[in-house]
Amino acid sequence: MSTDPALLVRVTGLSKTYGSTVALSGLDLTLQRGRILGLLGPNGAGKTTAIHILMGLLTPGSGQVRVLGMDPGRERHRIAERMNFASAYVQLPSNLKVYENLNVFAGLYGVRDARRKVEELLELFGVAELSGRLTGSLSSGEKTRVNLVKCLLNDPELLLLDEPTASLDPEMADHVRTTLRRIQRERGIGILYTSHNMPEVEELCDSIVFLHQGLKIAEGPPREVLARYGTRDLDELFIKIVRKEHGSAGGGS
Amino acid sequence: MNASLRRIGAVVLRYAYLHKRSLPRVFEIVFWPVMELLVWGFVSVYVRSLSADPAVRIAVFLIGAMIFWDILYRSQQGVSIAVIEDVWTQNIVNVLVSPLRIWEWLTATFIYGFLKTCVITAILWALAYGLYRFDLADAMGLYLVPLAANLFLFGWALGVFTSALVIRWGHAAEALIWGIPFLVQPLSAIYYPLSTLPEWLRPFALLLPSTHVFEGMREVLATGRMASASLWASFGMNLVAFAAASMVFRFLYGQAKNTGRLGRLGLD
Ligand SMILES: Nc1ncnc2c1ncn2[C@@H]1O[C@H](COP(=O)(O)OP(=O)(O)O)[C@@H](O)[C@H]1O
Ligand SMILES: [Mg+2]
């Protein structure tokens, strides 16, 4: 067992099936402190499945999972204190005001001096004026930024972001990425970032893992992966990989 | 422990925020029990007019039973509505991946339900006194405390059970939240004595902690006292009910974690 403190996530041979659907098949993955790892792949590739297993929200089929050196199946709560999560598909209650929601989560994460922390983070994401608004009345760009504020309340060492920019227009997505980059640099947070948006991952991530139908197809720094496949950008690589897979599996199951 | 209290406090705060602003919500909490009290109150007035015999105590039984039933029902609702609220708002995954423990979550929802129920009971008490000269405290004396405590406990156990159904089946289980308490209603001998039930049903009725409470309530109203054995029986059965509900919760929660339903709660 590795005790390397720089290793935030270590996954070996992780598999998960839902009934007859194979969601993950023998996945290996590591994330170093202060790095951004892009988990990318088409819809249904198994990205959310992997994230849910890391959070202890889903029981793995087989394989070994270590998050912050601990097993999420046994020590979910201790991991949760040092980690956080956001997704475009998970909302804060729409019928509470922004600061109310953030106060509640500050309490859940045991944040000291919650009021100051909330103000500081709202400021950082440029949404301080939303504090008194009902969460349900925000635009999707504003919601995403408030979700990210919630994510940073506990000064996490590890962030799991499941398609956080999925519902944003390109300009807003760019703004969010820039802020994330900055935070990651300043605070040395490790981020696992899932997306099917290629340019986004190319710009943001130190390295990528490309998943397709639960299998890891490619991995490495974006440039290296592109060079290996002889494609100009990840969009082209994405199409190439997905088409090839379908082509070769065409006659089979 | 201190950290636990903070997290429980945070969940209670979440529901407090919800009510702070939402007038329709506050109205809804009070509306149904008050209407129910009016109906049973007037039924009792009518029943009293049918018989001049002071030994006929059915009139007070009905009002007392209604208020007691409401304690049980609200206590169950408090827990399961709180849980489904997070499913409705698609917030549940945020909660489930936070450091909040399940037992802390359920404790917080119980506290929320308890506070809500206390407010409603106080209102019903005042109304019953004002309109029908029925004084709950005077009629029940100190027995009010253990009897109500048993109702709260059983409500909590039922709430944990129905919440487990929500965890497993999501929105589809919504109808069960409202329905399950009414499943125990006929057996609990709320508005009529246990002796009204067919003989073969009575042993099953006595397996419910609520039956002992309602039998006890009528005994106190009629004689001013009740057998403490019934109180203990009720308490013991509550412990069993709570243990059973927790086991069901654990089982269905584990199943939802296995099948991936847990992470998709609120999304379908
Ligand atoms: N709870 C579930 N039950 C059954 N199948 C599921 C469940 N969750 C995901 N799947 C299936 O598993 C595969 C991977 O899903 P997911 O991890 O959500 O992919 P991604 O996040 O990459 O889009 C898909 O085929 C999806 O339909
Ligand atoms: Mg997904």
Coordinates of C-alpha atoms and ligand atoms in Angstrom, one line a residue:
Chain A
M1 CA 0.0 0.0 0.0
S2 CA 1.3 3.4 -1.0
T3 CA 1.5 6.0 1.7
D4 CA 2.7 8.7 -0.7
P5 CA 1.1 11.8 0.8
A6 CA 1.2 13.5 -2.7
L7 CA -1.1 10.9 -4.0
L8 CA -4.7 12.1 -3.7
V9 CA -6.4 9.3 -5.6
R10 CA -5.2 5.9 -6.5
V11 CA -7.5 3.5 -8.3
T12 CA -6.4 0.1 -9.5
G13 CA -8.4 -2.4 -11.5
L14 CA -11.7 -0.8 -10.7
S15 CA -14.8 -2.4 -12.3
K16 CA -18.5 -1.8 -11.9
T17 CA -21.5 -3.3 -13.6
Y18 CA -25.2 -2.3 -13.3
G19 CA -27.1 -5.5 -14.1
S20 CA -25.8 -6.3 -17.5
T21 CA -24.3 -2.8 -18.2
V22 CA -20.6 -2.6 -17.8
A23 CA -19.9 0.9 -16.6
L24 CA -16.2 0.5 -15.7
S25 CA -13.8 -2.2 -16.6
G26 CA -10.4 -2.5 -14.9
L27 CA -9.8 1.2 -14.5
D28 CA -6.4 2.4 -13.2
L29 CA -6.1 6.0 -12.2
T30 CA -3.9 8.3 -10.1
L31 CA -4.1 11.9 -9.2
Q32 CA -1.3 13.9 -7.6
R33 CA -1.7 16.8 -5.2
G34 CA -2.0 20.1 -7.1
R35 CA -2.8 18.5 -10.4
I36 CA -5.8 18.6 -12.6
L37 CA -6.8 15.3 -14.2
G38 CA -9.4 15.3 -16.9
L39 CA -11.7 12.2 -17.0
L40 CA -13.1 12.4 -20.4
G41 CA -15.3 10.4 -22.7
P42 CA -18.7 10.3 -24.4
N43 CA -22.0 10.1 -22.6
G44 CA -22.2 6.8 -20.8
A45 CA -18.5 6.2 -20.7
G46 CA -18.5 5.7 -16.9
K47 CA -17.2 9.1 -15.7
T48 CA -19.9 9.7 -13.2
T49 CA -19.7 6.1 -12.0
A50 CA -16.0 6.6 -11.2
I51 CA -16.7 9.9 -9.4
H52 CA -19.5 8.3 -7.3
I53 CA -17.3 5.5 -6.3
L54 CA -14.6 7.9 -5.1
M55 CA -17.1 9.6 -3.0
G56 CA -18.4 6.4 -1.4
L57 CA -21.8 7.0 -2.9
L58 CA -21.5 3.8 -4.9
T59 CA -20.1 0.4 -4.0
P60 CA -17.4 -0.7 -6.5
G61 CA -17.7 -4.1 -8.1
S62 CA -14.1 -5.0 -7.8
G63 CA -10.7 -3.3 -7.6
Q64 CA -9.0 -1.1 -5.1
V65 CA -9.8 2.5 -4.4
R66 CA -7.8 4.9 -2.2
V67 CA -8.8 8.5 -1.7
L68 CA -6.5 10.6 0.5
G69 CA -5.0 7.2 1.5
M70 CA -8.4 5.9 2.7
D71 CA -11.0 3.5 1.5
P72 CA -14.2 5.4 0.6
G73 CA -16.3 2.3 1.4
R74 CA -15.1 2.4 5.0
E75 CA -14.0 6.0 5.8
R76 CA -16.3 8.1 3.6
H77 CA -16.8 10.7 6.3
R78 CA -13.2 11.3 7.1
I79 CA -12.5 11.7 3.3
A80 CA -15.6 13.9 2.9
E81 CA -14.1 16.5 5.4
R82 CA -11.1 17.0 3.1
M83 CA -12.8 16.7 -0.2
N84 CA -15.7 18.4 -2.1
F85 CA -17.9 17.9 -5.1
A86 CA -19.9 19.8 -7.7
S87 CA -21.9 18.8 -10.7
A88 CA -24.2 20.5 -13.1
Y89 CA -26.7 17.9 -12.3
V90 CA -26.8 18.4 -8.5
Q91 CA -28.4 21.5 -7.2
L92 CA -28.5 23.4 -4.0
P93 CA -32.1 23.8 -2.8
S94 CA -33.8 26.3 -5.0
N95 CA -36.1 27.5 -2.2
L96 CA -33.3 28.8 0.0
K97 CA -31.3 32.0 -0.5
V98 CA -27.8 31.7 -1.6
Y99 CA -26.2 32.7 1.7
E100 CA -28.7 30.4 3.6
N101 CA -27.6 27.4 1.5
L102 CA -23.9 28.2 1.9
N103 CA -24.4 28.7 5.7
V104 CA -26.0 25.2 5.9
F105 CA -23.1 23.6 4.0
A106 CA -20.6 25.6 6.0
G107 CA -22.2 24.0 9.1
L108 CA -22.1 20.5 7.5
Y109 CA -18.4 20.9 6.7
G110 CA -17.6 22.4 10.2
V111 CA -16.3 25.6 8.7
R112 CA -15.0 28.1 11.3
D113 CA -15.9 31.7 10.8
A114 CA -18.5 30.7 8.2
R115 CA -19.7 34.2 7.4
R116 CA -16.3 35.5 6.5
K117 CA -15.5 32.4 4.4
V118 CA -18.8 32.6 2.5
E119 CA -18.3 36.3 1.7
E120 CA -14.7 35.8 0.6
L121 CA -15.6 32.9 -1.7
L122 CA -18.6 34.7 -3.2
E123 CA -16.3 37.6 -3.9
L124 CA -13.7 35.3 -5.5
F125 CA -16.3 34.0 -8.0
G126 CA -17.7 37.5 -8.6
V127 CA -21.1 36.6 -7.3
A128 CA -21.2 38.6 -4.0
E129 CA -24.3 40.5 -5.0
L130 CA -26.2 37.2 -5.3
S131 CA -26.0 36.5 -1.6
G132 CA -29.5 37.5 -0.8
R133 CA -31.2 36.0 -3.9
L134 CA -33.2 32.8 -3.9
T135 CA -31.0 30.0 -5.4
G136 CA -33.8 29.0 -7.8
S137 CA -33.9 32.4 -9.3
L138 CA -30.3 32.3 -10.5
S139 CA -29.1 31.7 -14.1
S140 CA -27.3 28.5 -14.7
G141 CA -24.0 30.4 -14.8
E142 CA -24.7 31.9 -11.5
K143 CA -25.8 28.6 -10.0
T144 CA -22.6 26.9 -11.2
R145 CA -20.5 29.6 -9.5
V146 CA -22.5 29.3 -6.3
N147 CA -22.0 25.5 -6.5
L148 CA -18.2 26.1 -6.7
V149 CA -18.3 28.4 -3.7
K150 CA -20.0 25.5 -1.8
C151 CA -17.1 23.3 -3.1
L152 CA -14.4 25.4 -1.6
L153 CA -16.0 26.1 1.8
N154 CA -13.9 23.4 3.6
D155 CA -10.6 24.3 1.9
P156 CA -10.6 20.9 0.2
E157 CA -7.4 19.1 -0.8
L158 CA -9.3 17.3 -3.5
L159 CA -12.2 18.5 -5.8
L160 CA -14.3 16.2 -7.8
L161 CA -16.1 18.1 -10.5
D162 CA -18.6 16.2 -12.6
E163 CA -19.2 18.2 -15.8
P164 CA -19.4 21.4 -13.8
T165 CA -19.7 23.6 -16.9
A166 CA -22.2 21.4 -18.7
S167 CA -25.0 24.0 -18.7
L168 CA -22.9 27.1 -19.3
D169 CA -22.4 29.2 -22.4
P170 CA -18.8 29.3 -23.7
E171 CA -18.0 32.7 -22.2
M172 CA -19.2 31.7 -18.8
A173 CA -17.5 28.3 -19.0
D174 CA -14.3 30.1 -19.8
H175 CA -14.7 32.3 -16.8
V176 CA -15.3 29.3 -14.5
R177 CA -12.2 27.5 -15.9
T178 CA -10.0 30.5 -15.4
T179 CA -11.1 30.9 -11.8
L180 CA -10.6 27.1 -11.2
R181 CA -7.1 27.3 -12.7
R182 CA -6.2 30.2 -10.4
I183 CA -7.6 28.5 -7.3
Q184 CA -5.8 25.3 -8.1
R185 CA -2.5 27.2 -8.6
E186 CA -2.9 29.3 -5.5
R187 CA -4.0 26.6 -3.2
G188 CA -2.4 23.5 -4.6
I189 CA -5.8 21.6 -4.8
G190 CA -6.0 18.4 -6.8
I191 CA -8.9 18.3 -9.2
L192 CA -10.6 15.4 -11.0
Y193 CA -12.6 17.0 -13.8
T194 CA -15.0 15.1 -16.0
S195 CA -16.2 16.5 -19.3
H196 CA -17.1 15.6 -22.8
N197 CA -16.0 19.0 -23.9
M198 CA -12.6 18.5 -25.6
P199 CA -11.2 22.1 -25.9
E200 CA -12.1 22.6 -22.2
V201 CA -10.1 19.6 -21.0
E202 CA -7.3 20.4 -23.3
E203 CA -7.0 23.9 -21.9
L204 CA -7.5 23.0 -18.2
C205 CA -6.0 19.7 -17.5
D206 CA -2.4 18.6 -16.8
S207 CA -3.3 15.1 -18.0
I208 CA -6.3 13.2 -19.3
V209 CA -7.7 9.8 -19.0
F210 CA -10.0 8.9 -22.0
L211 CA -12.8 6.5 -21.1
H212 CA -15.0 4.8 -23.6
Q213 CA -17.6 2.2 -22.6
G214 CA -15.9 1.8 -19.3
L215 CA -12.5 1.1 -20.7
K216 CA -9.5 3.4 -20.6
I217 CA -8.5 4.1 -24.2
A218 CA -5.8 6.7 -23.7
E219 CA -4.0 8.6 -21.0
G220 CA -1.3 11.2 -20.5
P221 CA -0.7 14.9 -20.9
P222 CA -3.1 16.3 -23.6
R223 CA -0.2 17.1 -26.0
E224 CA 1.3 13.7 -25.8
V225 CA -2.0 11.9 -26.3
L226 CA -2.6 14.0 -29.4
A227 CA 0.8 13.3 -30.8
R228 CA 0.4 9.6 -30.2
Y229 CA -2.8 9.5 -32.1
G230 CA -1.6 12.0 -34.7
T231 CA -4.6 14.2 -34.3
R232 CA -4.7 18.0 -34.2
D233 CA -6.9 18.4 -31.1
L234 CA -8.9 16.3 -28.7
D235 CA -12.1 16.9 -30.6
E236 CA -10.6 15.0 -33.5
L237 CA -9.2 12.4 -31.2
F238 CA -12.6 11.9 -29.6
I239 CA -14.3 11.3 -32.9
K240 CA -11.5 9.0 -34.0
I241 CA -11.6 6.9 -30.9
V242 CA -15.4 6.7 -30.7
R243 CA -15.7 5.8 -34.4
K244 CA -12.9 3.3 -34.3
E245 CA -14.4 1.6 -31.3
H246 CA -17.8 1.4 -33.0
G247 CA -16.2 0.2 -36.2
S248 CA -14.3 -2.7 -34.6
A249 CA -17.2 -3.6 -32.2
G250 CA -19.7 -3.3 -35.1
G251 CA -20.4 -6.9 -35.6
G252 CA -20.1 -7.9 -31.9
S253 CA -22.3 -7.2 -28.9
Chain B
M1 CA -19.5 14.8 19.4
N2 CA -19.3 18.6 19.1
A3 CA -18.8 18.2 15.3
S4 CA -21.9 16.0 15.2
L5 CA -24.0 18.6 17.0
R6 CA -22.9 21.3 14.5
R7 CA -23.9 19.1 11.6
I8 CA -27.2 18.3 13.1
G9 CA -27.7 22.0 13.8
A10 CA -26.9 22.8 10.2
V11 CA -29.6 20.5 8.9
V12 CA -32.2 21.9 11.4
L13 CA -31.1 25.3 10.2
R14 CA -31.9 24.3 6.7
Y15 CA -35.5 23.6 7.5
A16 CA -35.8 26.7 9.7
Y17 CA -34.8 28.8 6.7
L18 CA -37.4 27.0 4.6
H19 CA -40.2 28.0 7.0
K20 CA -38.9 31.5 7.7
R21 CA -40.1 32.8 4.4
S22 CA -42.6 30.4 3.2
L23 CA -46.1 31.4 4.4
P24 CA -47.9 28.8 2.4
R25 CA -45.8 26.2 4.1
V26 CA -46.6 27.4 7.5
F27 CA -50.2 27.7 6.6
E28 CA -50.2 24.1 5.3
I29 CA -48.7 22.8 8.5
V30 CA -51.5 24.3 10.6
F31 CA -54.4 24.0 8.1
W32 CA -55.0 20.2 8.1
P33 CA -54.8 19.5 11.8
V34 CA -57.0 22.5 12.6
M35 CA -59.7 21.3 10.1
E36 CA -59.5 17.8 11.5
L37 CA -59.9 19.1 15.0
L38 CA -63.0 21.1 13.9
V39 CA -64.6 18.0 12.4
W40 CA -63.9 15.8 15.4
G41 CA -64.8 18.5 17.8
F42 CA -68.2 19.0 16.3
V43 CA -68.7 15.2 16.1
S44 CA -68.0 15.1 19.8
V45 CA -70.5 17.9 20.5
Y46 CA -73.1 16.0 18.5
V47 CA -72.4 12.7 20.3
R48 CA -72.6 14.5 23.7
S49 CA -76.1 15.8 22.7
L50 CA -77.3 12.3 22.0
S51 CA -76.8 11.1 25.5
A52 CA -77.2 12.9 28.8
D53 CA -75.4 10.2 30.6
P54 CA -72.1 11.6 32.0
A55 CA -70.6 8.2 31.9
V56 CA -70.5 8.5 28.2
R57 CA -67.1 9.9 27.7
I58 CA -66.8 9.2 24.0
A59 CA -66.9 12.9 23.3
V60 CA -63.6 13.7 25.0
F61 CA -62.1 10.4 23.7
L62 CA -62.6 11.7 20.2
I63 CA -60.9 15.0 20.6
G64 CA -58.0 13.5 22.7
A65 CA -57.6 10.7 20.1
M66 CA -57.4 13.2 17.2
I67 CA -54.7 15.3 18.9
F68 CA -52.8 12.2 19.8
W69 CA -53.0 10.8 16.3
D70 CA -51.7 14.1 14.9
I71 CA -48.6 13.8 17.1
L72 CA -47.9 10.4 15.6
Y73 CA -48.6 11.4 12.1
R74 CA -46.6 14.7 12.2
S75 CA -43.7 13.0 13.8
Q76 CA -43.5 10.5 10.9
Q77 CA -44.1 13.1 8.3
G78 CA -41.4 15.4 9.7
V79 CA -38.7 12.8 9.0
S80 CA -39.8 11.6 5.6
I81 CA -40.9 14.9 4.2
A82 CA -37.5 16.3 5.2
V83 CA -35.8 13.5 3.3
I84 CA -37.9 13.8 0.2
E85 CA -37.5 17.6 0.2
D86 CA -33.8 17.0 -0.6
V87 CA -34.8 14.6 -3.4
W88 CA -37.3 17.1 -4.8
T89 CA -34.7 19.9 -4.8
Q90 CA -31.9 17.6 -6.3
N91 CA -29.8 18.5 -3.3
I92 CA -29.6 15.0 -1.8
V93 CA -26.3 14.1 -3.4
N94 CA -24.7 17.2 -1.9
V95 CA -25.9 16.1 1.5
L96 CA -24.9 12.4 1.1
V97 CA -21.3 13.3 0.1
S98 CA -20.9 15.8 2.9
P99 CA -19.4 14.7 6.3
L100 CA -23.0 14.3 7.6
R101 CA -23.6 10.9 9.1
I102 CA -26.9 9.1 8.3
W103 CA -27.8 9.0 12.0
E104 CA -27.1 12.7 12.3
W105 CA -29.3 13.4 9.3
L106 CA -32.2 11.3 10.7
T107 CA -31.8 12.9 14.1
A108 CA -32.0 16.3 12.6
T109 CA -35.1 15.5 10.7
F110 CA -36.6 14.1 13.9
I111 CA -35.8 17.3 15.8
Y112 CA -37.4 19.3 13.0
G113 CA -40.5 17.1 13.1
F114 CA -40.6 17.3 16.8
L115 CA -40.5 21.1 16.9
K116 CA -43.1 21.3 14.2
T117 CA -45.4 18.9 16.0
C118 CA -45.0 20.8 19.3
V119 CA -46.2 24.0 17.7
I120 CA -49.2 22.2 16.1
T121 CA -50.1 20.4 19.3
A122 CA -50.0 23.7 21.2
I123 CA -52.4 25.2 18.7
L124 CA -54.8 22.3 18.8
W125 CA -54.7 22.3 22.5
A126 CA -55.6 26.0 22.7
L127 CA -58.4 25.5 20.0
A128 CA -59.8 22.4 21.7
Y129 CA -60.0 24.3 25.0
G130 CA -61.4 27.5 23.5
L131 CA -64.0 25.7 21.3
Y132 CA -64.9 22.6 23.2
R133 CA -63.7 23.1 26.7
F134 CA -61.3 20.1 26.3
D135 CA -58.1 20.7 28.3
L136 CA -55.5 18.2 27.2
A137 CA -53.2 18.9 30.1
D138 CA -55.9 18.8 32.7
A139 CA -57.4 15.6 31.2
M140 CA -54.2 13.7 30.8
G141 CA -52.1 15.0 33.7
L142 CA -48.5 13.8 33.9
Y143 CA -49.4 10.8 31.7
L144 CA -49.3 13.2 28.8
V145 CA -45.5 13.1 28.8
P146 CA -44.8 9.4 28.5
L147 CA -47.8 8.8 26.2
A148 CA -46.7 11.6 23.8
A149 CA -43.1 10.5 24.0
N150 CA -44.2 7.0 22.8
L151 CA -46.1 8.5 19.9
F152 CA -43.1 10.6 18.9
L153 CA -40.9 7.5 19.0
F154 CA -43.3 5.4 16.9
G155 CA -43.6 8.3 14.5
W156 CA -39.9 8.5 14.2
A157 CA -39.6 4.7 13.6
L158 CA -42.2 5.0 10.9
G159 CA -40.5 8.0 9.5
V160 CA -37.2 6.2 9.2
F161 CA -39.0 3.3 7.5
T162 CA -40.7 5.5 5.0
S163 CA -37.5 7.4 4.4
A164 CA -35.8 4.2 3.5
L165 CA -38.5 3.6 0.9
V166 CA -37.7 7.1 -0.6
I167 CA -34.0 6.2 -0.7
R168 CA -34.7 3.0 -2.5
W169 CA -37.5 4.1 -4.9
G170 CA -37.2 7.9 -5.0
H171 CA -40.2 9.9 -6.2
A172 CA -42.1 6.7 -6.8
A173 CA -42.3 6.1 -3.0
E174 CA -43.9 9.5 -2.4
A175 CA -47.4 8.1 -2.1
L176 CA -46.2 5.6 0.6
I177 CA -45.0 8.5 2.8
W178 CA -48.5 9.8 3.1
G179 CA -50.1 6.3 3.1
I180 CA -48.1 4.2 5.5
P181 CA -49.3 5.9 8.7
F182 CA -52.9 5.2 7.7
L183 CA -51.9 1.5 7.4
V184 CA -51.4 1.4 11.2
Q185 CA -54.4 3.6 11.9
P186 CA -57.2 1.0 11.9
L187 CA -55.2 -1.4 14.1
S188 CA -54.1 1.2 16.6
A189 CA -57.6 1.5 18.0
I190 CA -57.5 5.3 17.9
Y191 CA -61.1 6.4 17.8
Y192 CA -62.6 3.2 19.3
P193 CA -61.5 0.8 22.0
L194 CA -59.5 -2.3 21.2
S195 CA -62.5 -4.4 22.1
T196 CA -64.2 -3.1 19.0
L197 CA -61.8 -5.1 16.8
P198 CA -62.6 -8.7 16.0
E199 CA -61.0 -11.0 18.6
W200 CA -58.5 -12.6 16.2
L201 CA -57.2 -9.1 15.2
R202 CA -56.5 -7.9 18.7
P203 CA -53.2 -9.7 19.3
F204 CA -51.8 -8.1 16.2
A205 CA -53.1 -4.7 17.3
L206 CA -51.3 -5.1 20.6
L207 CA -48.0 -5.5 18.7
L208 CA -48.2 -1.8 17.7
P209 CA -46.9 0.6 20.3
S210 CA -49.6 3.1 19.3
T211 CA -52.4 0.7 20.4
H212 CA -51.1 0.8 24.0
V213 CA -51.0 4.6 23.9
F214 CA -54.5 5.0 22.7
E215 CA -55.9 2.4 25.1
G216 CA -54.0 4.1 27.8
M217 CA -55.3 7.5 26.8
R218 CA -58.9 6.3 27.1
E219 CA -58.1 4.7 30.5
V220 CA -56.7 8.0 31.8
L221 CA -59.5 10.0 30.5
A222 CA -62.0 7.7 32.1
T223 CA -60.3 6.9 35.4
G224 CA -57.5 9.4 35.8
R225 CA -54.9 6.7 35.7
M226 CA -53.5 3.9 33.6
A227 CA -51.4 0.7 34.1
S228 CA -47.8 1.5 33.8
A229 CA -47.2 -1.9 32.3
S230 CA -48.9 -0.6 29.1
L231 CA -46.5 2.3 29.0
W232 CA -43.5 0.0 29.3
A233 CA -45.0 -2.4 26.7
S234 CA -45.4 0.5 24.3
F235 CA -41.9 1.7 25.0
G236 CA -40.4 -1.7 24.5
M237 CA -42.3 -2.2 21.2
N238 CA -41.0 1.2 20.1
L239 CA -37.5 0.1 20.6
V240 CA -38.2 -3.0 18.5
A241 CA -39.9 -0.9 15.8
F242 CA -37.0 1.5 15.7
A243 CA -34.4 -1.2 15.5
A244 CA -36.4 -2.8 12.7
A245 CA -36.8 0.5 10.8
S246 CA -33.1 1.1 11.1
M247 CA -32.3 -2.3 9.7
V248 CA -34.6 -1.7 6.8
F249 CA -33.0 1.6 6.2
R250 CA -29.5 0.2 6.3
F251 CA -30.5 -2.6 4.0
L252 CA -32.2 -0.4 1.4
Y253 CA -29.5 2.3 1.6
G254 CA -26.9 -0.4 1.0
Q255 CA -28.9 -1.7 -1.9
A256 CA -29.3 1.8 -3.4
K257 CA -25.5 2.3 -3.0
N258 CA -24.9 -0.9 -4.9
T259 CA -27.3 -0.3 -7.8
G260 CA -26.3 3.3 -8.3
R261 CA -29.8 4.6 -7.4
L262 CA -28.4 6.6 -4.5
G263 CA -26.4 8.9 -6.8
R264 CA -29.3 9.4 -9.2
L265 CA -31.9 10.3 -6.5
G266 CA -33.9 13.2 -7.7
L267 CA -32.8 12.9 -11.3
D268 CA -35.7 10.8 -12.5
Ligands
LIG1 N1 -27.9 3.4 -11.6 C1 -27.7 2.9 -12.8 N2 -28.3 1.8 -13.2 C2 -28.1 1.3 -14.4 N3 -27.3 1.7 -15.3 C3 -26.6 2.8 -15.0 C4 -26.7 3.5 -13.7 N4 -25.9 4.5 -13.7 C5 -25.3 4.6 -14.9 N5 -25.7 3.5 -15.7 C6 -25.1 3.2 -17.0 O1 -23.7 3.0 -16.9 C7 -23.0 3.6 -17.9 C8 -22.1 4.6 -17.4 O2 -22.8 5.7 -16.9 P1 -22.1 7.0 -16.3 O3 -21.1 6.6 -15.3 O4 -23.2 7.9 -15.8 O5 -21.4 7.7 -17.6 P2 -21.0 9.1 -17.9 O6 -21.0 9.9 -16.6 O7 -19.6 9.0 -18.5 O8 -22.0 9.7 -18.9 C9 -24.1 4.1 -18.9 O9 -24.3 3.1 -19.9 C10 -25.3 4.3 -18.0 O10 -26.5 4.2 -18.7
MG2 MG -22.0 11.7 -16.2

